Amino acid sequence: MLLKDMKKFFPGKGPREAADFEKLPAHVAIIMDGNGRWAKKHKLSVSKGHRQGTETLREIIRHTDDLGIGSLSLYAFSTENWKRSPEEVAALMQLILDFFRSEIDELDAKNVRIRIMGDKGGLPEKQRDTLIEAERRTEKNTGLNLNIAVNYGSRAEIVLAAKEIALLVKNGELQLNAITEQTVSDHLYTRGQPDVDLMIRTSGEMRLSNFMLYQNAYAEFTFPAVLWPDFTVEAYDQALATFAHRQRRFGARL
Ligand code: IPE
Ligand code: IPE
Ligand code: MG
């Protein structure tokens, strides 16, 4: 049932309860793309584009939480984004700090559990400390799993998992034959969470750009044409409705 129909049929329900009637994804991943083009379109600096993007981010996290979706993974900064100008990288790093400082109280109050995907060791000290503190502060929370990818690359994540597993085998703590797909999943940043059901990339680009290659094996994809700062809760609902209509087969003949 579509979200709008659901509201019609169950007007008394809040979004969280209403979501019980909906074919919602358990895990949504979003590649938040298009801040640069948005800035250009509005004749603003690229950092203004990124700042506007954080407004969208707030709304989307809030809506995901309201719907009762279990996991939300967001691509904020890739290992390849260091290739951008020092000014742009600095602006993005500042935004990461500002975002966590301004949102952490509300997120914690809403029982959101924050996890950072990516190499925190490669970040400036202030950013690293702030991210570690956000994870620590919310580690006992049991609500929405909010995974934020900062200095993240999926291949690097898989390499890290391979090294961790190899070490277990080397130390005699794991038999080679006991390694399964689940073992690999258990060594990714998203360990303990389901695979991605719905992947959304804004701005019309249709590629993964090194985001969650393993977790996306059977994800459904949508590519809304809007730039990330223009992405709305309505557009998000539309992507969720599209997902609800998709027939997933996982290789079987239905
Ligand atoms: C996505 O917006 C945000 C980050 C990569 C941090 P872009 O900055 O990639 O926006 P476009 O692709 O240039 O429009
Ligand atoms: C992916 O977007 C990274 C983030 C959204 C953080 P990019 O804009 O960096 O990806 P490419 O370069 O277009 O593939
Ligand atoms: Mg881009």
mmCIF file of N, CA and C and ligand atoms in Angstrom, residues 31-33 75-78 81 84 201 207 209, ligand 2:
data_model
loop_
_atom_site.group_PDB
_atom_site.id
_atom_site.type_symbol
_atom_site.label_atom_id
_atom_site.label_comp_id
_atom_site.label_asym_id
_atom_site.label_seq_id
_atom_site.Cartn_x
_atom_site.Cartn_y
_atom_site.Cartn_z
ATOM 1 N N ILE A 31 23.023 8.122 -1.594
ATOM 2 C CA ILE A 31 24.189 8.864 -2.085
ATOM 3 C C ILE A 31 23.696 10.286 -2.335
ATOM 4 N N MET A 32 24.091 11.172 -1.453
ATOM 5 C CA MET A 32 23.575 12.558 -1.450
ATOM 6 C C MET A 32 24.390 13.359 -2.466
ATOM 7 N N ASP A 33 23.934 13.376 -3.704
ATOM 8 C CA ASP A 33 24.759 13.974 -4.765
ATOM 9 C C ASP A 33 24.053 15.179 -5.387
ATOM 10 N N TYR A 75 25.984 8.637 2.424
ATOM 11 C CA TYR A 75 27.340 8.869 1.912
ATOM 12 C C TYR A 75 27.643 10.362 2.043
ATOM 13 N N ALA A 76 28.510 10.703 2.971
ATOM 14 C CA ALA A 76 28.816 12.111 3.218
ATOM 15 C C ALA A 76 30.151 12.538 2.608
ATOM 16 N N PHE A 77 31.154 11.635 2.637
ATOM 17 C CA PHE A 77 32.490 12.002 2.124
ATOM 18 C C PHE A 77 33.227 10.722 1.753
ATOM 19 N N SER A 78 33.629 10.634 0.498
ATOM 20 C CA SER A 78 34.291 9.411 0.037
ATOM 21 C C SER A 78 35.804 9.541 0.148
ATOM 22 N N ASN A 81 36.971 11.861 -2.375
ATOM 23 C CA ASN A 81 36.639 13.293 -2.304
ATOM 24 C C ASN A 81 37.815 14.166 -1.840
ATOM 25 N N ARG A 84 39.335 16.869 -4.198
ATOM 26 C CA ARG A 84 38.764 18.212 -4.453
ATOM 27 C C ARG A 84 39.681 19.304 -3.888
ATOM 28 N N ARG A 201 20.109 7.463 -5.235
ATOM 29 C CA ARG A 201 21.152 8.448 -5.560
ATOM 30 C C ARG A 201 20.479 9.623 -6.236
ATOM 31 N N ARG A 207 25.487 5.699 -10.754
ATOM 32 C CA ARG A 207 26.652 4.864 -10.429
ATOM 33 C C ARG A 207 26.781 4.776 -8.915
ATOM 34 N N SER A 209 29.829 4.802 -7.217
ATOM 35 C CA SER A 209 30.962 5.578 -6.690
ATOM 36 C C SER A 209 31.542 4.959 -5.411
HETATM 37 C C1 IPE B 2 29.793 10.314 -4.218
HETATM 38 O O1 IPE B 2 29.583 11.429 -4.998
HETATM 39 C C2 IPE B 2 30.242 10.711 -2.858
HETATM 40 C C3 IPE B 2 29.273 11.404 -2.009
HETATM 41 C C4 IPE B 2 28.043 11.703 -2.344
HETATM 42 C C5 IPE B 2 29.749 11.751 -0.714
HETATM 43 P P1 IPE B 2 30.698 12.036 -5.965
HETATM 44 O O2 IPE B 2 30.097 13.252 -6.556
HETATM 45 O O3 IPE B 2 31.967 12.194 -5.229
HETATM 46 O O4 IPE B 2 30.885 10.859 -7.025
HETATM 47 P P2 IPE B 2 31.385 10.904 -8.537
HETATM 48 O O5 IPE B 2 32.733 11.548 -8.548
HETATM 49 O O6 IPE B 2 30.387 11.720 -9.312
HETATM 50 O O7 IPE B 2 31.395 9.482 -8.965
#
